[in-house]
PDB file of C-alpha atoms in Angstrom:
ATOM      1  CA  MET A   1     -66.892-145.128-266.272  1.00 51.00           C
ATOM      2  CA  ASP A   2     -68.573-146.981-269.137  1.00 67.00           C
ATOM      3  CA  ASN A   3     -68.570-145.101-272.451  1.00 84.00           C
ATOM      4  CA  ALA A   4     -69.917-147.282-275.237  1.00 87.00           C
ATOM      5  CA  ALA A   5     -70.251-144.363-277.661  1.00 88.00           C
ATOM      6  CA  LEU A   6     -66.563-143.430-277.351  1.00 91.00           C
ATOM      7  CA  ALA A   7     -65.576-147.078-277.708  1.00 91.00           C
ATOM      8  CA  GLU A   8     -67.640-147.470-280.892  1.00 91.00           C
ATOM      9  CA  PHE A   9     -66.126-144.308-282.371  1.00 92.00           C
ATOM     10  CA  LEU A  10     -62.543-145.407-281.638  1.00 94.00           C
ATOM     11  CA  ARG A  11     -63.107-148.824-283.199  1.00 92.00           C
ATOM     12  CA  ALA A  12     -64.713-147.314-286.301  1.00 93.00           C
ATOM     13  CA  ARG A  13     -62.007-144.712-286.901  1.00 93.00           C
ATOM     14  CA  ARG A  14     -59.225-147.253-286.328  1.00 93.00           C
ATOM     15  CA  ALA A  15     -60.858-149.527-288.906  1.00 90.00           C
ATOM     16  CA  VAL A  16     -60.648-146.922-291.687  1.00 90.00           C
ATOM     17  CA  LEU A  17     -56.893-146.371-291.249  1.00 89.00           C
ATOM     18  CA  ARG A  18     -54.310-148.454-293.110  1.00 84.00           C
ATOM     19  CA  PRO A  19     -50.683-148.975-292.064  1.00 83.00           C
ATOM     20  CA  GLU A  20     -49.486-146.924-295.032  1.00 79.00           C
ATOM     21  CA  ASP A  21     -51.722-144.042-293.922  1.00 77.00           C
ATOM     22  CA  VAL A  22     -49.675-143.635-290.733  1.00 78.00           C
ATOM     23  CA  GLY A  23     -46.230-144.518-292.040  1.00 75.00           C
ATOM     24  CA  LEU A  24     -46.120-148.151-290.902  1.00 73.00           C
ATOM     25  CA  ASP A  25     -44.472-150.740-293.147  1.00 64.00           C
ATOM     26  CA  ASP A  26     -46.788-153.744-293.203  1.00 55.00           C
ATOM     27  CA  ALA A  27     -45.591-155.479-296.354  1.00 45.00           C
ATOM     28  CA  ALA A  28     -44.780-158.667-294.488  1.00 43.00           C
ATOM     29  CA  GLY A  29     -47.736-158.733-292.122  1.00 49.00           C
ATOM     30  CA  ASP A  30     -50.534-157.620-294.436  1.00 52.00           C
ATOM     31  CA  ALA A  31     -51.433-161.188-295.456  1.00 52.00           C
ATOM     32  CA  ARG A  32     -51.825-162.151-291.803  1.00 60.00           C
ATOM     33  CA  ARG A  33     -53.945-159.092-290.923  1.00 60.00           C
ATOM     34  CA  ARG A  34     -57.317-160.361-289.759  1.00 64.00           C
ATOM     35  CA  VAL A  35     -58.986-157.031-288.944  1.00 65.00           C
ATOM     36  CA  ALA A  36     -59.782-153.982-291.033  1.00 67.00           C
ATOM     37  CA  GLY A  37     -57.478-151.041-290.467  1.00 84.00           C
ATOM     38  CA  LEU A  38     -54.831-150.752-287.781  1.00 89.00           C
ATOM     39  CA  ARG A  39     -54.401-153.193-284.933  1.00 89.00           C
ATOM     40  CA  ARG A  40     -55.129-151.939-281.436  1.00 91.00           C
ATOM     41  CA  GLU A  41     -51.500-152.170-280.398  1.00 91.00           C
ATOM     42  CA  GLU A  42     -50.448-150.181-283.463  1.00 90.00           C
ATOM     43  CA  LEU A  43     -52.874-147.390-282.636  1.00 92.00           C
ATOM     44  CA  ALA A  44     -51.786-147.418-278.993  1.00 91.00           C
ATOM     45  CA  MET A  45     -48.148-147.096-280.067  1.00 92.00           C
ATOM     46  CA  LEU A  46     -48.933-144.155-282.348  1.00 92.00           C
ATOM     47  CA  ALA A  47     -50.893-142.442-279.558  1.00 92.00           C
ATOM     48  CA  GLY A  48     -48.178-143.067-276.961  1.00 93.00           C
ATOM     49  CA  VAL A  49     -50.436-144.978-274.553  1.00 92.00           C
ATOM     50  CA  SER A  50     -50.216-148.535-273.293  1.00 91.00           C
ATOM     51  CA  ALA A  51     -51.969-151.226-275.272  1.00 91.00           C
ATOM     52  CA  ASP A  52     -53.900-152.324-272.173  1.00 91.00           C
ATOM     53  CA  TYR A  53     -55.188-148.791-271.577  1.00 90.00           C
ATOM     54  CA  TYR A  54     -56.252-148.393-275.196  1.00 92.00           C
ATOM     55  CA  VAL A  55     -58.014-151.783-275.146  1.00 91.00           C
ATOM     56  CA  ARG A  56     -60.015-150.638-272.124  1.00 89.00           C
ATOM     57  CA  LEU A  57     -61.066-147.479-273.995  1.00 92.00           C
ATOM     58  CA  GLU A  58     -62.225-149.543-276.986  1.00 89.00           C
ATOM     59  CA  GLN A  59     -64.159-151.803-274.652  1.00 89.00           C
ATOM     60  CA  GLY A  60     -65.916-148.819-273.125  1.00 86.00           C
ATOM     61  CA  ARG A  61     -64.517-149.367-269.657  1.00 80.00           C
ATOM     62  CA  GLY A  62     -61.594-146.961-269.484  1.00 69.00           C
ATOM     63  CA  HIS A  63     -61.355-144.049-267.074  1.00 73.00           C
ATOM     64  CA  ARG A  64     -62.161-140.601-268.399  1.00 83.00           C
ATOM     65  CA  PRO A  65     -59.204-139.848-270.725  1.00 89.00           C
ATOM     66  CA  SER A  66     -57.251-136.640-270.192  1.00 89.00           C
ATOM     67  CA  ASP A  67     -57.030-133.858-272.765  1.00 91.00           C
ATOM     68  CA  SER A  68     -53.484-134.910-273.626  1.00 90.00           C
ATOM     69  CA  VAL A  69     -54.619-138.486-274.281  1.00 92.00           C
ATOM     70  CA  LEU A  70     -57.507-137.287-276.438  1.00 94.00           C
ATOM     71  CA  ASP A  71     -55.158-135.035-278.411  1.00 93.00           C
ATOM     72  CA  SER A  72     -52.781-137.964-278.914  1.00 91.00           C
ATOM     73  CA  LEU A  73     -55.628-140.210-280.055  1.00 95.00           C
ATOM     74  CA  ALA A  74     -56.846-137.535-282.467  1.00 94.00           C
ATOM     75  CA  ARG A  75     -53.383-137.264-284.014  1.00 93.00           C
ATOM     76  CA  ALA A  76     -52.938-141.030-284.210  1.00 93.00           C
ATOM     77  CA  LEU A  77     -56.364-141.467-285.827  1.00 94.00           C
ATOM     78  CA  ARG A  78     -55.676-138.589-288.253  1.00 94.00           C
ATOM     79  CA  LEU A  79     -58.842-136.771-287.178  1.00 94.00           C
ATOM     80  CA  ASP A  80     -59.631-133.355-288.599  1.00 93.00           C
ATOM     81  CA  GLY A  81     -60.932-130.484-286.474  1.00 91.00           C
ATOM     82  CA  GLU A  82     -64.582-131.486-286.594  1.00 92.00           C
ATOM     83  CA  LEU A  83     -63.878-135.141-285.833  1.00 94.00           C
ATOM     84  CA  THR A  84     -61.625-134.095-282.957  1.00 94.00           C
ATOM     85  CA  GLU A  85     -64.435-131.986-281.495  1.00 92.00           C
ATOM     86  CA  HIS A  86     -66.706-135.009-281.814  1.00 93.00           C
ATOM     87  CA  LEU A  87     -64.124-137.177-280.022  1.00 93.00           C
ATOM     88  CA  TYR A  88     -64.025-134.704-277.127  1.00 91.00           C
ATOM     89  CA  ALA A  89     -67.834-134.559-276.990  1.00 90.00           C
ATOM     90  CA  LEU A  90     -68.033-138.338-276.766  1.00 91.00           C
ATOM     91  CA  ALA A  91     -65.376-138.451-274.064  1.00 89.00           C
ATOM     92  CA  ARG A  92     -67.042-135.635-272.087  1.00 84.00           C
ATOM     93  CA  PRO A  93     -70.754-136.509-272.265  1.00 74.00           C
ATOM     94  CA  THR A  94     -73.058-133.855-270.849  1.00 69.00           C
ATOM     95  CA  PRO A  95     -75.140-135.137-267.916  1.00 59.00           C
ATOM     96  CA  GLY A  96     -78.711-135.772-269.068  1.00 50.00           C
ATOM     97  CA  GLY A  97     -77.600-134.864-272.565  1.00 46.00           C
ATOM     98  CA  THR A  98     -81.017-134.774-274.222  1.00 45.00           C
ATOM     99  CA  ARG A  99     -81.535-131.606-276.207  1.00 50.00           C
ATOM    100  CA  ALA A 100     -84.615-129.494-276.041  1.00 43.00           C
ATOM    101  CA  ARG A 101     -86.916-130.645-278.815  1.00 49.00           C
ATOM    102  CA  GLU A 102     -86.158-128.655-281.908  1.00 53.00           C
ATOM    103  CA  ARG A 103     -88.769-126.779-283.867  1.00 59.00           C
ATOM    104  CA  GLU A 104     -90.165-129.003-286.617  1.00 76.00           C
ATOM    105  CA  ARG A 105     -91.731-126.317-288.784  1.00 87.00           C
ATOM    106  CA  VAL A 106     -90.216-123.486-290.730  1.00 92.00           C
ATOM    107  CA  ALA A 107     -90.917-119.933-289.584  1.00 92.00           C
ATOM    108  CA  ASP A 108     -93.479-118.069-291.682  1.00 93.00           C
ATOM    109  CA  THR A 109     -90.975-115.323-292.500  1.00 95.00           C
ATOM    110  CA  VAL A 110     -88.461-117.894-293.759  1.00 96.00           C
ATOM    111  CA  GLN A 111     -91.099-119.601-295.916  1.00 96.00           C
ATOM    112  CA  GLU A 112     -92.011-116.206-297.373  1.00 97.00           C
ATOM    113  CA  LEU A 113     -88.345-115.747-298.276  1.00 97.00           C
ATOM    114  CA  LEU A 114     -88.202-119.167-299.926  1.00 97.00           C
ATOM    115  CA  ASP A 115     -91.325-118.427-301.970  1.00 96.00           C
ATOM    116  CA  ALA A 116     -89.885-115.083-303.102  1.00 96.00           C
ATOM    117  CA  TRP A 117     -86.945-116.887-304.728  1.00 96.00           C
ATOM    118  CA  THR A 118     -88.735-117.986-307.870  1.00 94.00           C
ATOM    119  CA  THR A 119     -85.515-118.636-309.826  1.00 94.00           C
ATOM    120  CA  THR A 120     -83.445-120.086-306.967  1.00 97.00           C
ATOM    121  CA  PRO A 121     -84.127-123.538-305.485  1.00 98.00           C
ATOM    122  CA  ALA A 122     -83.980-123.444-301.686  1.00 98.00           C
ATOM    123  CA  THR A 123     -84.888-125.721-298.785  1.00 98.00           C
ATOM    124  CA  VAL A 124     -84.908-125.728-294.996  1.00 98.00           C
ATOM    125  CA  THR A 125     -84.134-128.992-293.197  1.00 97.00           C
ATOM    126  CA  SER A 126     -84.440-130.005-289.558  1.00 94.00           C
ATOM    127  CA  ARG A 127     -81.680-131.579-287.494  1.00 91.00           C
ATOM    128  CA  ARG A 128     -82.932-135.005-288.595  1.00 92.00           C
ATOM    129  CA  LEU A 129     -82.528-133.957-292.263  1.00 96.00           C
ATOM    130  CA  THR A 130     -86.271-133.726-292.823  1.00 96.00           C
ATOM    131  CA  VAL A 131     -87.345-131.069-295.315  1.00 97.00           C
ATOM    132  CA  ILE A 132     -89.605-128.680-293.382  1.00 97.00           C
ATOM    133  CA  GLY A 133     -89.679-125.889-295.966  1.00 97.00           C
ATOM    134  CA  SER A 134     -88.907-125.472-299.660  1.00 98.00           C
ATOM    135  CA  ASN A 135     -89.954-123.456-302.667  1.00 97.00           C
ATOM    136  CA  ALA A 136     -91.616-124.540-305.890  1.00 97.00           C
ATOM    137  CA  LEU A 137     -88.382-124.594-307.888  1.00 97.00           C
ATOM    138  CA  ALA A 138     -86.679-126.928-305.391  1.00 98.00           C
ATOM    139  CA  CYS A 139     -89.632-129.311-305.562  1.00 97.00           C
ATOM    140  CA  GLU A 140     -89.529-129.219-309.353  1.00 96.00           C
ATOM    141  CA  LEU A 141     -85.785-129.884-309.350  1.00 97.00           C
ATOM    142  CA  ALA A 142     -86.029-133.022-307.184  1.00 97.00           C
ATOM    143  CA  ASP A 143     -88.963-134.833-305.565  1.00 96.00           C
ATOM    144  CA  CYS A 144     -86.936-135.378-302.389  1.00 97.00           C
ATOM    145  CA  TYR A 145     -87.124-131.641-301.650  1.00 98.00           C
ATOM    146  CA  ALA A 146     -90.871-131.759-301.022  1.00 97.00           C
ATOM    147  CA  PRO A 147     -91.738-130.737-297.441  1.00 96.00           C
ATOM    148  CA  GLY A 148     -92.088-133.717-295.124  1.00 95.00           C
ATOM    149  CA  THR A 149     -89.456-135.796-296.928  1.00 97.00           C
ATOM    150  CA  ASN A 150     -86.546-137.102-294.886  1.00 97.00           C
ATOM    151  CA  LEU A 151     -83.470-136.774-297.089  1.00 98.00           C
ATOM    152  CA  LEU A 152     -81.774-139.842-295.622  1.00 98.00           C
ATOM    153  CA  ARG A 153     -84.807-142.046-296.259  1.00 97.00           C
ATOM    154  CA  ALA A 154     -85.068-140.648-299.769  1.00 98.00           C
ATOM    155  CA  LEU A 155     -81.385-141.130-300.573  1.00 98.00           C
ATOM    156  CA  PHE A 156     -81.117-144.672-299.278  1.00 98.00           C
ATOM    157  CA  LEU A 157     -84.598-146.135-299.723  1.00 97.00           C
ATOM    158  CA  ASP A 158     -86.089-144.377-302.772  1.00 97.00           C
ATOM    159  CA  PRO A 159     -84.736-145.594-306.158  1.00 95.00           C
ATOM    160  CA  GLY A 160     -86.057-142.429-307.809  1.00 95.00           C
ATOM    161  CA  THR A 161     -83.885-140.209-305.623  1.00 96.00           C
ATOM    162  CA  HIS A 162     -80.907-142.461-306.349  1.00 94.00           C
ATOM    163  CA  GLN A 163     -81.453-141.815-310.055  1.00 95.00           C
ATOM    164  CA  THR A 164     -82.004-138.065-309.608  1.00 97.00           C
ATOM    165  CA  HIS A 165     -78.544-137.450-308.129  1.00 98.00           C
ATOM    166  CA  VAL A 166     -75.784-137.576-310.727  1.00 97.00           C
ATOM    167  CA  ASP A 167     -73.176-138.393-308.060  1.00 97.00           C
ATOM    168  CA  TRP A 168     -75.299-140.389-305.648  1.00 97.00           C
ATOM    169  CA  HIS A 169     -72.363-141.795-303.665  1.00 97.00           C
ATOM    170  CA  THR A 170     -71.023-138.343-302.794  1.00 96.00           C
ATOM    171  CA  ALA A 171     -74.518-137.096-301.931  1.00 97.00           C
ATOM    172  CA  ALA A 172     -75.114-140.114-299.690  1.00 98.00           C
ATOM    173  CA  SER A 173     -71.774-139.984-297.860  1.00 97.00           C
ATOM    174  CA  ASP A 174     -72.097-136.215-297.333  1.00 97.00           C
ATOM    175  CA  ALA A 175     -75.629-136.646-295.994  1.00 97.00           C
ATOM    176  CA  VAL A 176     -74.592-139.273-293.440  1.00 97.00           C
ATOM    177  CA  ALA A 177     -71.567-137.254-292.299  1.00 97.00           C
ATOM    178  CA  ASN A 178     -73.691-134.101-292.036  1.00 96.00           C
ATOM    179  CA  PHE A 179     -76.342-136.019-290.107  1.00 96.00           C
ATOM    180  CA  ARG A 180     -73.766-137.140-287.541  1.00 94.00           C
ATOM    181  CA  ALA A 181     -72.478-133.577-287.248  1.00 93.00           C
ATOM    182  CA  ARG A 182     -75.966-132.199-286.695  1.00 91.00           C
ATOM    183  CA  ILE A 183     -77.131-134.715-284.112  1.00 89.00           C
ATOM    184  CA  GLY A 184     -73.807-134.628-282.249  1.00 85.00           C
ATOM    185  CA  THR A 185     -73.592-137.133-279.428  1.00 82.00           C
ATOM    186  CA  GLU A 186     -77.331-137.351-278.769  1.00 75.00           C
ATOM    187  CA  ARG A 187     -78.838-140.821-278.833  1.00 67.00           C
ATOM    188  CA  ASP A 188     -81.771-140.312-276.418  1.00 73.00           C
ATOM    189  CA  ASP A 189     -84.228-139.060-279.031  1.00 80.00           C
ATOM    190  CA  PRO A 190     -86.506-142.025-279.890  1.00 87.00           C
ATOM    191  CA  GLU A 191     -87.280-140.599-283.342  1.00 87.00           C
ATOM    192  CA  LEU A 192     -83.569-140.403-284.137  1.00 89.00           C
ATOM    193  CA  ALA A 193     -83.080-143.962-282.937  1.00 90.00           C
ATOM    194  CA  ALA A 194     -86.026-145.158-285.025  1.00 93.00           C
ATOM    195  CA  LEU A 195     -84.695-143.421-288.150  1.00 94.00           C
ATOM    196  CA  ILE A 196     -81.206-144.871-287.734  1.00 95.00           C
ATOM    197  CA  GLY A 197     -82.658-148.307-287.053  1.00 95.00           C
ATOM    198  CA  GLU A 198     -84.919-148.200-290.111  1.00 97.00           C
ATOM    199  CA  LEU A 199     -82.088-147.168-292.415  1.00 97.00           C
ATOM    200  CA  SER A 200     -79.671-149.690-290.920  1.00 97.00           C
ATOM    201  CA  LEU A 201     -82.190-152.482-291.386  1.00 97.00           C
ATOM    202  CA  ASN A 202     -83.072-151.642-294.985  1.00 97.00           C
ATOM    203  CA  SER A 203     -79.900-150.253-296.589  1.00 97.00           C
ATOM    204  CA  GLN A 204     -76.481-151.859-296.692  1.00 97.00           C
ATOM    205  CA  ASP A 205     -75.073-148.614-298.148  1.00 98.00           C
ATOM    206  CA  PHE A 206     -76.291-146.720-295.087  1.00 98.00           C
ATOM    207  CA  ARG A 207     -74.919-149.368-292.699  1.00 97.00           C
ATOM    208  CA  GLU A 208     -71.475-149.122-294.281  1.00 96.00           C
ATOM    209  CA  LEU A 209     -71.389-145.321-294.244  1.00 97.00           C
ATOM    210  CA  TRP A 210     -72.825-145.100-290.720  1.00 96.00           C
ATOM    211  CA  ALA A 211     -70.190-147.534-289.457  1.00 95.00           C
ATOM    212  CA  ARG A 212     -67.400-145.188-290.572  1.00 94.00           C
ATOM    213  CA  HIS A 213     -68.415-142.529-288.027  1.00 95.00           C
ATOM    214  CA  ASP A 214     -67.577-139.708-290.445  1.00 95.00           C
ATOM    215  CA  VAL A 215     -68.514-136.306-289.019  1.00 95.00           C
ATOM    216  CA  ARG A 216     -68.506-133.453-291.516  1.00 94.00           C
ATOM    217  CA  THR A 217     -70.442-130.208-291.881  1.00 93.00           C
ATOM    218  CA  THR A 218     -70.660-129.375-295.584  1.00 93.00           C
ATOM    219  CA  THR A 219     -71.485-125.697-296.033  1.00 95.00           C
ATOM    220  CA  ALA A 220     -70.777-125.342-299.763  1.00 96.00           C
ATOM    221  CA  GLY A 221     -70.210-127.504-302.795  1.00 96.00           C
ATOM    222  CA  ALA A 222     -71.725-128.731-306.042  1.00 97.00           C
ATOM    223  CA  LYS A 223     -74.572-131.084-306.894  1.00 97.00           C
ATOM    224  CA  GLY A 224     -75.736-132.566-310.164  1.00 98.00           C
ATOM    225  CA  PHE A 225     -79.410-133.432-310.809  1.00 98.00           C
ATOM    226  CA  ARG A 226     -81.148-135.386-313.576  1.00 97.00           C
ATOM    227  CA  HIS A 227     -84.475-133.848-314.526  1.00 96.00           C
ATOM    228  CA  PRO A 228     -86.823-135.781-316.839  1.00 94.00           C
ATOM    229  CA  GLU A 229     -87.562-132.745-319.028  1.00 93.00           C
ATOM    230  CA  VAL A 230     -84.399-130.616-319.054  1.00 95.00           C
ATOM    231  CA  GLY A 231     -81.692-133.219-318.464  1.00 96.00           C
ATOM    232  CA  VAL A 232     -78.693-132.807-316.182  1.00 97.00           C
ATOM    233  CA  ILE A 233     -78.424-129.591-314.178  1.00 98.00           C
ATOM    234  CA  ASN A 234     -75.195-128.838-312.292  1.00 98.00           C
ATOM    235  CA  LEU A 235     -75.642-126.414-309.412  1.00 98.00           C
ATOM    236  CA  LEU A 236     -73.640-124.904-306.571  1.00 98.00           C
ATOM    237  CA  PHE A 237     -75.049-124.882-303.052  1.00 98.00           C
ATOM    238  CA  HIS A 238     -74.542-122.987-299.815  1.00 98.00           C
ATOM    239  CA  ALA A 239     -75.900-124.178-296.451  1.00 97.00           C
ATOM    240  CA  MET A 240     -76.510-121.700-293.635  1.00 97.00           C
ATOM    241  CA  PRO A 241     -77.620-122.472-290.058  1.00 95.00           C
ATOM    242  CA  LEU A 242     -80.880-121.046-288.739  1.00 94.00           C
ATOM    243  CA  GLU A 243     -82.448-121.279-285.291  1.00 89.00           C
ATOM    244  CA  HIS A 244     -83.662-124.525-283.680  1.00 87.00           C
ATOM    245  CA  GLY A 245     -81.081-126.680-285.468  1.00 88.00           C
ATOM    246  CA  GLN A 246     -82.505-125.863-288.895  1.00 94.00           C
ATOM    247  CA  VAL A 247     -80.355-125.320-291.989  1.00 97.00           C
ATOM    248  CA  LEU A 248     -81.195-123.217-295.046  1.00 98.00           C
ATOM    249  CA  THR A 249     -79.705-124.580-298.284  1.00 98.00           C
ATOM    250  CA  VAL A 250     -79.705-122.434-301.419  1.00 98.00           C
ATOM    251  CA  LEU A 251     -78.776-123.774-304.852  1.00 98.00           C
ATOM    252  CA  HIS A 252     -77.769-121.665-307.823  1.00 97.00           C
ATOM    253  CA  ALA A 253     -76.245-121.959-311.274  1.00 97.00           C
ATOM    254  CA  ARG A 254     -73.162-120.205-312.567  1.00 96.00           C
ATOM    255  CA  PRO A 255     -74.183-116.976-314.335  1.00 95.00           C
ATOM    256  CA  GLY A 256     -74.429-117.350-318.089  1.00 96.00           C
ATOM    257  CA  SER A 257     -74.223-121.137-317.988  1.00 97.00           C
ATOM    258  CA  SER A 258     -76.547-123.639-319.659  1.00 96.00           C
ATOM    259  CA  ASP A 259     -77.514-124.705-316.134  1.00 97.00           C
ATOM    260  CA  GLU A 260     -78.826-121.194-315.476  1.00 96.00           C
ATOM    261  CA  GLN A 261     -80.919-121.511-318.629  1.00 97.00           C
ATOM    262  CA  SER A 262     -82.235-124.878-317.453  1.00 97.00           C
ATOM    263  CA  LEU A 263     -83.283-123.392-314.104  1.00 96.00           C
ATOM    264  CA  ALA A 264     -85.010-120.538-315.912  1.00 96.00           C
ATOM    265  CA  LEU A 265     -86.878-123.079-318.037  1.00 96.00           C
ATOM    266  CA  LEU A 266     -88.038-124.930-314.921  1.00 96.00           C
ATOM    267  CA  ALA A 267     -89.196-121.647-313.394  1.00 95.00           C
ATOM    268  CA  THR A 268     -91.159-120.864-316.574  1.00 95.00           C
ATOM    269  CA  MET A 269     -92.790-124.301-316.496  1.00 93.00           C
ATOM    270  CA  ILE A 270     -93.892-123.716-312.899  1.00 94.00           C
ATOM    271  CA  ALA A 271     -95.289-120.266-313.705  1.00 90.00           C
ATOM    272  CA  THR A 272     -97.186-121.665-316.689  1.00 89.00           C
ATOM    273  CA  ARG A 273     -98.770-124.418-314.591  1.00 87.00           C
ATOM    274  CA  GLN A 274     -99.765-121.896-311.910  1.00 83.00           C
ATOM    275  CA  GLN A 275    -101.418-119.662-314.514  1.00 84.00           C
ATOM    276  CA  ARG A 276    -103.364-122.576-315.922  1.00 81.00           C
ATOM    277  CA  GLY A 277    -104.384-123.697-312.461  1.00 67.00           C
TER     278      GLY A 277
END
């Protein structure tokens, strides 16, 4: 059974491992190493499978691997729980695996909730990381949070968004890993394929991050933003799943912090503009 997706994943995850990561002494052979990461035979040895069998898997022409083989590969590749689930999904593709088309607009009740949070930036994104709902404070905080903006396009193709994020590299790597987690193993959606192709063609940073095959759902963390009028604002965020593959992300400042004061100032600026308008 051909499985090009599994083969690509195995090659990518092998490439990010180094001999020292898995306890192999490569002091003598490192200068002769012609490929990134572990050699195929090294990975096969760590997984307890024959080199020929592993080569067939990486070439996409191996038989359907057993659960024990997948577990061994996950351990050898040092995969975490989410990456291991992704490995199993690739090895066990669902027949006709195209998902039902997800809803591409935010529910009215959710938008009403967003609008009620006048001092809390919040957004709703689709599975493709397109902003389909946000409130005024989120839009004021960063232009990329305007409805209709695809966060991946903004992060990798818009210099303004690059400047807005204090730690752009973390934001970009998290976005790509989250994107992989949210789309799962699906590749049949032409809009997904077009988005990935556009980013791959126009951004070397995206190509490098995409090639790693990181899969990570980030539900909480911190983000720093540069705002032209109030300076740097450091916020915490929490991401919560909704229906239809949508995710609600809420940002907030630590109580009593200067960041909370900065958010309050932005909220006042918005209210003042609305009164004048």
